[in-house]
Coordinates of C-alpha atoms in Angstrom, one line a residue:
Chain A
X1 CA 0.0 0.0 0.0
X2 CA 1.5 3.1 -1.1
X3 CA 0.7 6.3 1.5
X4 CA 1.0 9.4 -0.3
X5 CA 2.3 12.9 0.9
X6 CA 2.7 16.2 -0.9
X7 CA 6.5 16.9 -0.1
X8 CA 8.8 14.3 1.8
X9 CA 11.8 15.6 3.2
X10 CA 15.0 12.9 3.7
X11 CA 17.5 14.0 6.2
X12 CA 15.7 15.5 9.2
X13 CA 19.1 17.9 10.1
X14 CA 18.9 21.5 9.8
X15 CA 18.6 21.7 6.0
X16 CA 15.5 19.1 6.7
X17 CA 14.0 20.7 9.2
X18 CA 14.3 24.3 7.5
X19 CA 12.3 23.2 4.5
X20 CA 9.9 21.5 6.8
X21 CA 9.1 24.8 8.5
X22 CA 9.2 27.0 5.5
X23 CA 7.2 25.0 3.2
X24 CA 4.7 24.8 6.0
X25 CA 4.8 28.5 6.7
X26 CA 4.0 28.3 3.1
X27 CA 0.4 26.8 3.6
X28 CA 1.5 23.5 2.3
X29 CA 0.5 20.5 4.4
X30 CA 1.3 16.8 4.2
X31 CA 4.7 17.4 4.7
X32 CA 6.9 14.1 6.0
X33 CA 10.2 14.2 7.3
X34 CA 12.2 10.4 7.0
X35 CA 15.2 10.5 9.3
X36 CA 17.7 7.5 9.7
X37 CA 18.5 8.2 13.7
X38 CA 16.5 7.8 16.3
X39 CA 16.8 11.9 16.8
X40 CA 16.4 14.9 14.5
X41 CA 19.0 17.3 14.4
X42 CA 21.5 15.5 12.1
X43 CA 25.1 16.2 12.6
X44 CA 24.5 19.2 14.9
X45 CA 23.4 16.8 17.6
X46 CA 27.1 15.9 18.3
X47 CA 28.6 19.4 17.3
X48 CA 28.2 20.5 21.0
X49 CA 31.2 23.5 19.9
X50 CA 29.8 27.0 19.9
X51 CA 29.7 29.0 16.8
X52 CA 26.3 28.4 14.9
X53 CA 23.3 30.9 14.5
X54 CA 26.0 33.9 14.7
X55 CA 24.3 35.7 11.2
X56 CA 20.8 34.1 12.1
X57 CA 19.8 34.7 15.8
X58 CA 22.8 37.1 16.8
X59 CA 24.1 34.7 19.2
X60 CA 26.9 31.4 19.5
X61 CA 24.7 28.8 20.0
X62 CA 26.1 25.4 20.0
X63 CA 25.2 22.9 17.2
X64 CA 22.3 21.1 19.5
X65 CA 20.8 24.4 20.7
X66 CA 20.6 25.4 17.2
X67 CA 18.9 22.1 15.8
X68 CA 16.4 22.7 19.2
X69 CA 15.2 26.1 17.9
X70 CA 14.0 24.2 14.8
X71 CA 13.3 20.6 15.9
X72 CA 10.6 22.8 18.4
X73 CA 9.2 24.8 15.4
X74 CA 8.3 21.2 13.9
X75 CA 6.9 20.0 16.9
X76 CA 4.7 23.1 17.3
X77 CA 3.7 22.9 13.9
X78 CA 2.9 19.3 13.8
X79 CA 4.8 18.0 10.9
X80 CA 4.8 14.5 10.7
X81 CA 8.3 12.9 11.0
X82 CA 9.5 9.3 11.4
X83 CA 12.8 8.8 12.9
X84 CA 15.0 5.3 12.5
X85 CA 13.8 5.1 8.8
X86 CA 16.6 4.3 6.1
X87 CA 15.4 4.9 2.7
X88 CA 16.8 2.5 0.4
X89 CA 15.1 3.5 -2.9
X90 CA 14.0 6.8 -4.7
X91 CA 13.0 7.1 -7.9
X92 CA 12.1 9.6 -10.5
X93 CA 8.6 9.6 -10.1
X94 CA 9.3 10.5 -6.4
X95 CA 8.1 7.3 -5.2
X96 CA 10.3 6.7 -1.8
X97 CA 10.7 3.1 -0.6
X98 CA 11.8 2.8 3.3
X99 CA 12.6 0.5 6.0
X100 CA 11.7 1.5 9.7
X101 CA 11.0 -0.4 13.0
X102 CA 7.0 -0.9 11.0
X103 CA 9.0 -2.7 8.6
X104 CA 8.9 -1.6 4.1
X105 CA 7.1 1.4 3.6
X106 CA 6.1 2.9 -0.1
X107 CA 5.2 6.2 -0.3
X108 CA 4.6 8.9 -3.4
X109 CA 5.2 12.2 -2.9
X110 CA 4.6 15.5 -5.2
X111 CA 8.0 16.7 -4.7
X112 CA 10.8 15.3 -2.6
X113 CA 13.7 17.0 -0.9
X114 CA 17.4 15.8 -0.9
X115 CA 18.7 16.4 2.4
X116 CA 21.1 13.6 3.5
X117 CA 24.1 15.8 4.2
X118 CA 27.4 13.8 3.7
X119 CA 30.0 11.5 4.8
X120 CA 33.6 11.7 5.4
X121 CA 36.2 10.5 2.9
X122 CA 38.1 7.2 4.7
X123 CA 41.3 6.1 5.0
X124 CA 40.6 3.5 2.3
X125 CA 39.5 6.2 -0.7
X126 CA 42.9 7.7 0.1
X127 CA 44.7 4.3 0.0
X128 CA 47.3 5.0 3.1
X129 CA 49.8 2.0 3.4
X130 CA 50.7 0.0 6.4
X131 CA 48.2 -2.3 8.6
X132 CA 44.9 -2.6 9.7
X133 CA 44.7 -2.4 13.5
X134 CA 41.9 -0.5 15.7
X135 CA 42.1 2.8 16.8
X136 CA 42.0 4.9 13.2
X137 CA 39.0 6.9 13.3
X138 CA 37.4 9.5 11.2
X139 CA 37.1 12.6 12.9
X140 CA 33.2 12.5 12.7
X141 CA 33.3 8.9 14.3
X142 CA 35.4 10.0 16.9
X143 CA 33.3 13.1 17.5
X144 CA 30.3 10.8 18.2
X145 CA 31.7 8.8 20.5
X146 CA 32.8 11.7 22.5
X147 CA 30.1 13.6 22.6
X148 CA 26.4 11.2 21.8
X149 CA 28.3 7.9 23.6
X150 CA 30.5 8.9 26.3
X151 CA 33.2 6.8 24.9
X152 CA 37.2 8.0 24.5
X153 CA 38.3 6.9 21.2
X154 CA 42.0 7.1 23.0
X155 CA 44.7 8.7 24.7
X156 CA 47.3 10.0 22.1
X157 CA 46.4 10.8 18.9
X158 CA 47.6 12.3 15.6
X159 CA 45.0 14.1 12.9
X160 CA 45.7 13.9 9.4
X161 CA 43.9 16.9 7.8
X162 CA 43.6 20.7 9.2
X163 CA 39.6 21.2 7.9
X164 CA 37.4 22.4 10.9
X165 CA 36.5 19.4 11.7
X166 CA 39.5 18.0 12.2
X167 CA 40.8 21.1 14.5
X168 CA 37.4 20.9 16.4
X169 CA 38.7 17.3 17.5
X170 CA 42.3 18.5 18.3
X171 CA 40.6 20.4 20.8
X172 CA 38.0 17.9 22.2
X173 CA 40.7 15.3 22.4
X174 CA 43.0 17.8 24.8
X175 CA 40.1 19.0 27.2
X176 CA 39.1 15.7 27.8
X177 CA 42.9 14.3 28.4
X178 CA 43.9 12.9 25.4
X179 CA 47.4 14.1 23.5
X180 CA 47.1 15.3 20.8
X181 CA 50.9 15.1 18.8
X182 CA 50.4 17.3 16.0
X183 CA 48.1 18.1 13.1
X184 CA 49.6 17.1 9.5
X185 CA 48.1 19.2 6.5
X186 CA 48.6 17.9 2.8
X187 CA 48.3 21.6 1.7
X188 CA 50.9 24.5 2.3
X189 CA 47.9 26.1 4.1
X190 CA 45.4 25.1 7.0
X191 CA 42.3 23.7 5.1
X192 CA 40.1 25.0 7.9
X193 CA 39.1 28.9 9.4
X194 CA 41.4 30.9 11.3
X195 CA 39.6 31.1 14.1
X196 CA 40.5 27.2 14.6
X197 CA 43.5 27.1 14.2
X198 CA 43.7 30.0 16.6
X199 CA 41.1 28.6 19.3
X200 CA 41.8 24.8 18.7
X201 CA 45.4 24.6 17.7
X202 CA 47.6 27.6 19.3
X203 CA 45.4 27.9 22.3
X204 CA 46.7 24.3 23.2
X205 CA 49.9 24.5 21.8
X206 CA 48.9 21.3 19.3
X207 CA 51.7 21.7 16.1
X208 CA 50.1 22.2 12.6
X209 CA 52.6 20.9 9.9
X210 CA 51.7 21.5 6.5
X211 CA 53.1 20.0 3.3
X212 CA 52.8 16.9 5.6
X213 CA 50.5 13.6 5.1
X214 CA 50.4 9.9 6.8
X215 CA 52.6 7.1 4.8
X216 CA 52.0 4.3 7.1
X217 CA 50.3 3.3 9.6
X218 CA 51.5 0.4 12.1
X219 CA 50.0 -1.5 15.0
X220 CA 48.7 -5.3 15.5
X221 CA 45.2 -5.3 17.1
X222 CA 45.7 -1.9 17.7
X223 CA 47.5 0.9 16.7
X224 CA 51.0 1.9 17.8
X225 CA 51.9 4.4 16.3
X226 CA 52.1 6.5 12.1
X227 CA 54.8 7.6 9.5
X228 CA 54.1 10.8 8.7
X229 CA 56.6 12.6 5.5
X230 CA 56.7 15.9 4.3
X231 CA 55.6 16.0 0.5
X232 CA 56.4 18.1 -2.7
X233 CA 54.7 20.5 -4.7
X234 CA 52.6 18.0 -6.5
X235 CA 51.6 16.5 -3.2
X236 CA 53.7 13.5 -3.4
X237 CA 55.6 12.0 0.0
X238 CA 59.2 12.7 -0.2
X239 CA 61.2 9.6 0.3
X240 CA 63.8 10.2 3.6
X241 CA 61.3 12.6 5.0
X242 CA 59.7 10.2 6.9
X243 CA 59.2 10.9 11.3
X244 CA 57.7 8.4 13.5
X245 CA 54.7 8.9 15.8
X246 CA 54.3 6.9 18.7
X247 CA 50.1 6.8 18.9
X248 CA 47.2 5.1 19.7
X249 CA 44.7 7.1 17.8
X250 CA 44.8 8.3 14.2
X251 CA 42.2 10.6 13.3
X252 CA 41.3 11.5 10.0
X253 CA 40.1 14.6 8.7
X254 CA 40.2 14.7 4.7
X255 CA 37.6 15.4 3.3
X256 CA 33.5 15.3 3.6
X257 CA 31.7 14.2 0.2
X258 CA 27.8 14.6 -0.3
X259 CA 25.5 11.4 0.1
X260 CA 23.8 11.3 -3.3
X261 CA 23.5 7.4 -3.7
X262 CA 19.5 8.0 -3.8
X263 CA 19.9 10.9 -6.1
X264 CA 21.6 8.8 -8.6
X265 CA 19.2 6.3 -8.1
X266 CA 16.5 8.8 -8.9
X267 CA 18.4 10.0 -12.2
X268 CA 19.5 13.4 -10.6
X269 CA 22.3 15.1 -12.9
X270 CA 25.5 14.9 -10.2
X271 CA 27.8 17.8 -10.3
X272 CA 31.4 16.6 -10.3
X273 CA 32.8 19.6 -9.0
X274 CA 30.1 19.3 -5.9
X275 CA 29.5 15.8 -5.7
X276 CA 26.4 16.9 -5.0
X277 CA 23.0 17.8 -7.6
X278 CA 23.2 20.2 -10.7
X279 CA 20.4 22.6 -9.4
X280 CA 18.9 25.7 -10.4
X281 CA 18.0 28.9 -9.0
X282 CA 15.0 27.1 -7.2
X283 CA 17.3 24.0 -5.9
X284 CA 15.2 22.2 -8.5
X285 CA 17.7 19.5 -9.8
X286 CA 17.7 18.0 -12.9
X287 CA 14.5 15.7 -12.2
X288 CA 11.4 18.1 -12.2
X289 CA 9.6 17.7 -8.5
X290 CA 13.3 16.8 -7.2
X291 CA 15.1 19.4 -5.0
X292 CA 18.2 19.8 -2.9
X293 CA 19.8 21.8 0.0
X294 CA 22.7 21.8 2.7
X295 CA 25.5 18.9 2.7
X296 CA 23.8 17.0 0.5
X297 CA 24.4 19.1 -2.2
X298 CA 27.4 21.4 -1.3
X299 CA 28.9 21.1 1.8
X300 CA 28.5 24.5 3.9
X301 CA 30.8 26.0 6.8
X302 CA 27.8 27.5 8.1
X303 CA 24.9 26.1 9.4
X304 CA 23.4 29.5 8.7
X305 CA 24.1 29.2 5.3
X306 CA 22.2 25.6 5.3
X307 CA 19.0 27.1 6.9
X308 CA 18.9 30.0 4.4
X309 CA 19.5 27.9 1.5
X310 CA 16.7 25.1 2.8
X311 CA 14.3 28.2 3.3
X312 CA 14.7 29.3 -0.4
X313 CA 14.2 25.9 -1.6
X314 CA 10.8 25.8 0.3
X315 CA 9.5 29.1 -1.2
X316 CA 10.2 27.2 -4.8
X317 CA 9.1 23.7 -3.7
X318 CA 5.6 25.4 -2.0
X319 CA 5.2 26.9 -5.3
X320 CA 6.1 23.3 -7.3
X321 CA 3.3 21.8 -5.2
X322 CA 0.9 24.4 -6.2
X323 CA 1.6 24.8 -10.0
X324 CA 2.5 21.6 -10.8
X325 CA 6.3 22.9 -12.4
X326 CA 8.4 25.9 -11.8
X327 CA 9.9 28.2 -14.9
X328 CA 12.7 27.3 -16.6
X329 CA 16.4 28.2 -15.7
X330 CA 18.0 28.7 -19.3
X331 CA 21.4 30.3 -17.7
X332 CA 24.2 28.3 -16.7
X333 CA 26.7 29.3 -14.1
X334 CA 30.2 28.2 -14.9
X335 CA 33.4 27.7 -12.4
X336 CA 35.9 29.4 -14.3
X337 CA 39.8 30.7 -13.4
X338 CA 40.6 30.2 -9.6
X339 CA 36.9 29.1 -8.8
X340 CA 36.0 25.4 -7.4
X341 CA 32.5 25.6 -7.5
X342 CA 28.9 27.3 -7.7
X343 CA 25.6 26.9 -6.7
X344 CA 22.9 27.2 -8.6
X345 CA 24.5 26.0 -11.7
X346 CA 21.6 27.2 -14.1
X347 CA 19.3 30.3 -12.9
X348 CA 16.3 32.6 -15.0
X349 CA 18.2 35.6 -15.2
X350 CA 14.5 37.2 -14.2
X351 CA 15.3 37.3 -10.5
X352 CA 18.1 38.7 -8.1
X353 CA 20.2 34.9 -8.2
X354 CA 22.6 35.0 -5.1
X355 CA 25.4 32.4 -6.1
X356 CA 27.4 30.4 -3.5
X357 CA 31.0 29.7 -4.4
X358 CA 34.5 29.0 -3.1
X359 CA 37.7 30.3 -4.4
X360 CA 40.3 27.2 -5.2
X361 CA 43.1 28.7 -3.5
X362 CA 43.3 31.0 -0.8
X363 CA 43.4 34.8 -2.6
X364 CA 44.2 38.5 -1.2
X365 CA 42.9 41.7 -2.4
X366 CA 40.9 39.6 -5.3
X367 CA 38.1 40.6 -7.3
X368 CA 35.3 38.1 -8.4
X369 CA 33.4 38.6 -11.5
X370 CA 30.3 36.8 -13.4
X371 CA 31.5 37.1 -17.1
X372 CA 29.7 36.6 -20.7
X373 CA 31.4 36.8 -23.6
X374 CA 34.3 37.7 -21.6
X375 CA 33.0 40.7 -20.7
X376 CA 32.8 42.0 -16.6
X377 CA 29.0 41.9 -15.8
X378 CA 29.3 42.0 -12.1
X379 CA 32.5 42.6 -9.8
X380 CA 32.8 42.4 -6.2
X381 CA 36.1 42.5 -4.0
X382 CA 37.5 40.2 -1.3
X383 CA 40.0 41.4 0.9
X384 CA 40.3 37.8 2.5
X385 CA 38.7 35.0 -0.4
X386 CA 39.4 31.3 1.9
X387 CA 38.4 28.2 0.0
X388 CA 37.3 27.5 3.6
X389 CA 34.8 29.8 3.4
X390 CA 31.9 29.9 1.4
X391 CA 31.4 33.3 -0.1
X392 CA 28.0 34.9 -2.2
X393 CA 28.0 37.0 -5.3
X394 CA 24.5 37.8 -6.8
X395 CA 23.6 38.0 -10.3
X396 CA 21.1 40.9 -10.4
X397 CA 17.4 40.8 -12.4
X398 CA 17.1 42.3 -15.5
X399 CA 20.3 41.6 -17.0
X400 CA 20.2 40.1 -20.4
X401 CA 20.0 36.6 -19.9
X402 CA 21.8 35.2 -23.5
X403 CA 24.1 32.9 -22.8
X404 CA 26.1 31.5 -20.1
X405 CA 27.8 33.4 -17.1
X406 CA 31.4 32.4 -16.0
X407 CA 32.4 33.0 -12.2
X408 CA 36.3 33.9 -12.4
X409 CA 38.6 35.0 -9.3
X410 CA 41.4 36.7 -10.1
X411 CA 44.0 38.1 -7.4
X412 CA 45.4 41.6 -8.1
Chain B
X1 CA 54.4 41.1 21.0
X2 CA 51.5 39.1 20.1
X3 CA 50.3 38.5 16.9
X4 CA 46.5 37.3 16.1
X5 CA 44.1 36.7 13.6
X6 CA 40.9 38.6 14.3
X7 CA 38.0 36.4 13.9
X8 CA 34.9 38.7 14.4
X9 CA 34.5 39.1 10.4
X10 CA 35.7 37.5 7.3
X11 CA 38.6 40.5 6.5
X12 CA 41.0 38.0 9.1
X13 CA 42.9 41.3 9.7
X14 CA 46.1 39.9 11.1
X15 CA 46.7 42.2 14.1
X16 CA 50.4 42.5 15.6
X17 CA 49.7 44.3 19.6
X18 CA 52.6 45.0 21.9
X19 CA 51.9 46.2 25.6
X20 CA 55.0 48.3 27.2
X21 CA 56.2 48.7 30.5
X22 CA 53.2 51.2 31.4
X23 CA 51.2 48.9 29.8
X24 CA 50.3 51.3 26.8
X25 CA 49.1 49.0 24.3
X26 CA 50.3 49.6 20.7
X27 CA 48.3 48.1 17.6
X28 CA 48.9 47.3 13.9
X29 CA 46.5 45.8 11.0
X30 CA 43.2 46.2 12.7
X31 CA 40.6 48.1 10.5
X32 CA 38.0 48.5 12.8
X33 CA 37.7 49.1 16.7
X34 CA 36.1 46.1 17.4
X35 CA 38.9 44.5 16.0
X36 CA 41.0 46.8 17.7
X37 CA 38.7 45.7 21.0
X38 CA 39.6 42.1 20.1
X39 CA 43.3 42.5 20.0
X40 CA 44.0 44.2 22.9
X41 CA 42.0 41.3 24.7
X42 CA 43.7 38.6 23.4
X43 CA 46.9 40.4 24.7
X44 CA 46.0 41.5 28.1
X45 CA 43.2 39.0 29.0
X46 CA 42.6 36.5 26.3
X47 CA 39.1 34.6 27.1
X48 CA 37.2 31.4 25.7
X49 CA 34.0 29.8 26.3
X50 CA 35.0 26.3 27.3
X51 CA 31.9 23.2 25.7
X52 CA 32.1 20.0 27.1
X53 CA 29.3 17.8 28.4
X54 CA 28.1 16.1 31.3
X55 CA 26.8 12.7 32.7
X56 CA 23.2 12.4 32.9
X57 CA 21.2 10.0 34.6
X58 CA 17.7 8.1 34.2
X59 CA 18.0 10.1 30.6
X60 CA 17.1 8.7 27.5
X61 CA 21.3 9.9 26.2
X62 CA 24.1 9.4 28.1
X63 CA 25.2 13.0 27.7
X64 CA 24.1 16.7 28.0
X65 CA 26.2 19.1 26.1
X66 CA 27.1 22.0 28.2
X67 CA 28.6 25.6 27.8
X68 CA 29.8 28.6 29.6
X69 CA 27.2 31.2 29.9
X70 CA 30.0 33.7 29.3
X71 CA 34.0 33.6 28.5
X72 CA 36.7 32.9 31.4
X73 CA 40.4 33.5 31.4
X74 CA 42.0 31.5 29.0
X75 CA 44.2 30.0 31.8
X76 CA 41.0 28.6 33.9
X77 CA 40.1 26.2 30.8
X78 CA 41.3 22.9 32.4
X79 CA 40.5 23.6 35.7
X80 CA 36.6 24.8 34.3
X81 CA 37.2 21.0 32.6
X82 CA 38.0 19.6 35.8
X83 CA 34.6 20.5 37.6
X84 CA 32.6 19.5 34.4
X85 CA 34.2 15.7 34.8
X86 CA 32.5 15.7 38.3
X87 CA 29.2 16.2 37.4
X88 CA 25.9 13.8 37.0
X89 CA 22.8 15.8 36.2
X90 CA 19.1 14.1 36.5
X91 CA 17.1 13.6 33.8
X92 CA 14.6 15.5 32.4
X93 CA 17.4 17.9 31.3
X94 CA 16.3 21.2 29.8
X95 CA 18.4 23.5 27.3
X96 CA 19.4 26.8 29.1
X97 CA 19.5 25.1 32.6
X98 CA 22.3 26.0 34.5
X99 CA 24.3 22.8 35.9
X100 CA 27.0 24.8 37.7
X101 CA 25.9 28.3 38.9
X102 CA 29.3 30.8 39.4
X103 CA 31.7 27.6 38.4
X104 CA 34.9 28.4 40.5
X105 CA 34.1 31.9 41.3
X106 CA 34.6 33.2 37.9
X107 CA 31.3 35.0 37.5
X108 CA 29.6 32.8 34.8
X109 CA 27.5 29.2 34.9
X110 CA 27.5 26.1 33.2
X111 CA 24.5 25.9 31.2
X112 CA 23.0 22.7 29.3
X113 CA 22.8 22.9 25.9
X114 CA 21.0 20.1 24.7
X115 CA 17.6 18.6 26.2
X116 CA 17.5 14.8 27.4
X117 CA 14.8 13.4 28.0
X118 CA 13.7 10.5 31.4
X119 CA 13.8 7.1 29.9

């Protein structure tokens, strides 16, 4: 028996839970939210650091106070939401088949939203030698065991990879006794903000060494300690570089990649600079009734970012529901010199179109311009342009909307 | 000398401040006076908010998450850690609920941050 709702929603973490309560504030009702734990909230339930809600509610909340704020306005709304549900097919009618404690559900929706965040790239998919004993952790895992299940992954640990997260867990690891040796960075530069590797690295005195990666890893049952070399400009080790660690915990930090195995499954256009959906400027993707916010389709700094992003995909969804389709999105958006990525890649040209991107390298004193033709449309500067930050440009209504528009960075 | 990276706003102004024997305090690279605020606190009396969690029990989670309801001396952060580790809360745990009222004399609480349920 196939139950049907107007919008389901998979992934009840904050990009979830934003769309829930925007596309209800939108008058649309029969609204379900699937979520794989047995709690909303996503990945802000174990993100108990301060930080989020600063350009939304003025203050530093921490991750689980933020998720509260909008786990209540779901509650108080009474959206329907079913927690310890895996969905193991989606298709591209939007017909959602899950497994829960009730056992296989079908249901058919009108429009579904993508919002499964992402998972962290393992020590596997970057194929570092040596063996195979316990105590190598991704920094997520070990993040979860700290903070949902009271558990110390272990008392002296090195982290391969300088992104936030990564930094976060330096810092967790030290107040709760572990020591933390060092931080190794492939890149010449810290992957994650500055404010990290001021409050999570210097504060504790952890050393950051960049132009540094893991080349083995040794240990029986469990780990006893890594290699860690210094490598070259093309990020390759550098044989007789090599310094020994003496560890029980290696965490790893390198990299978070968008879940899209339903997408796919649903015949959603995939991005490869994202990982993540080909969307326009209604986080429509490719398959008409299919949208896409947060982690699942770029992964944000910000959970602010995630909220907004979720809240302008409600406002086109609401309208999807209504009408059946939304207009079409004839403009693409191209990553061009010094950029890694955009979102929306295709937009109307008839509205303001504010586009996410982040620069590939780190840049001073830049400019960023949306060209055609090769001519300057819009410009903005950067004093400070971090691939670890995500920064906005917007393309403004009314411009002439032949032809594409190429997002270029160039440092001056 | 003390060199820090601002982090109030995106610009990352690297700011260089030096404090002299009268303890005039001399700046360089801040472009605005809240950054200029920010510098001449990190040199003189650098402060962090400390989050941790605590035990709870009869909860439906093992954990609360806790914070500081306002920044301590950067040198207090271990011993701040130290009273957290001591703590069991009961269950029902509500967000906002303060789990250590003045912790250590320092003029701020301990606050929970997450809400746990009785099982």
């Amino acid at each position: 028996m196939t139950e049907y709702h107007a919008v389901i929603i998979i992934g009840g973490g904050p990009a979830g839970l934003a769309a829930a309560v925007a596309l209800h504030d939108k008058g649309v009702r029969g609204i379900l939210i699937l979520e794989r734990e047995r709690h909303l909230g996503g990945i802000l339930r174990q993100c108990i650091h301060d930080g989020f809600g600063l350009t939304r509610f003025g203050e530093a909340l921490s991750g689980p106070e933020y998720a509260e704020r909008f786990i209540d306005a779901v509650t108080s709304r009474g959206i329907k939401c079913i927690t310890e549900t895996t969905i193991i097919e989606l298709t591209g009618d939007k017909v959602v088949t899950a497994v829960s404690r009730s056992g296989l559900c079908t249901y058919q929706a009108s429009a579904v939203v993508l919002a499964m965040g992402c998972r962290e790239r393992t020590r596997g998919a970057i194929a570092i030698p040596g063996d195979r004993p316990a105590g190598v952790f991704n920094a997520g895992v070990a993040q979860a065991y700290i903070n949902l299940y009271n558990t110390m992954p272990g008392k002296k640990a090195v982290i391969l990879g300088s992104g936030d997260i990564g930094m976060i867990m330096a810092r967790r690891l030290t107040l709760e006794g572990a020591k933390v040796l060092a931080v190794l960075e492939v890149l010449p530069h810290a992957s994650g903000l500055p404010r990290n590797v001021e409050q999570c690295l210097n504060d504790y005195e952890i050393p950051l060494y960049c132009r540094h990666t893991v080349t083995g890893i040794h240990g029986k049952s469990r780990l006893t300690g890594v290699t860690a070399s210094r490598v070259d400009e093309a990020l390759q080790p550098i044989p007789g570089t090599e310094t020994e660690y003496e560890c029980d915990t290696l965490i790893l930090s390198v990299g978070l990649i968008p879940e899209n195995e339903l997408s796919r499954m649903a015949g959603v256009e995939i991005d490869p600079h994202t990982g993540g959906a080909v969307v326009d400027e209604h986080f429509q993707t490719s398959v008409p009734g299919i949208f896409a916010a947060g982690n699942v389709l770029h992964v944000h700094d910000l959970v602010d970012f995630v909220s907004l992003e979720a809240e302008r995909l409600a406002a086109s969804a609401a309208e999807f529901v209504h009408n059946g389709r939304l207009p079409c999105c004839p403009v693409n958006i191209i990553p061009g010199q010094g950029i890694g990525h955009v979102i929306p890649q295709r937009i109307s040209g008839d509205y303001d179109a504010v586009i996410a991107f982040r620069v590939r390298n780190p840049l001073r004193d830049c400019i960023v311009s949306l060209m055609r033709d090769e001519k300057i449309i819009v410009s903005r500067r950067y004093k400070k342009a971090l691939p670890a930050e995500m920064l906005h440009i917007t393309f403004p209504e009314g411009l002439d909307n032949n032809g594409d528009i190429t997002v270029v960075a160039v440092a001056q | 000398m003390r060199t820090c990276i601002c982090i109030l706003c995106p610009n990352g102004c690297e700011i260089e401040a030096s404090q002299d024997g009268l303890g005039t305090v001399t700046l360089n690279g801040a472009r605005c006076n809240k950054g200029r605020e920010y510098a001449v606190q990190e040199l003189v009396d650098p402060r962090r908010n400390v989050t941790s969690s605590v035990k709870v029990a009869d909860g439906c989670l093992p954990l609360a998450s806790v914070r500081l309801s306002a920044p301590i001396p950067k040198n207090m952060i271990f011993p701040v850690m130290d009273a957290i580790r001591g703590i069991t809360v009961k269950a029902p745990v509500v967000t906002g609920q303060v789990v250590i009222s003045d912790v250590l004399g320092l003029g701020c609480d301990i606050v929970a941050t997450k809400r746990v349920a009785k099982t």
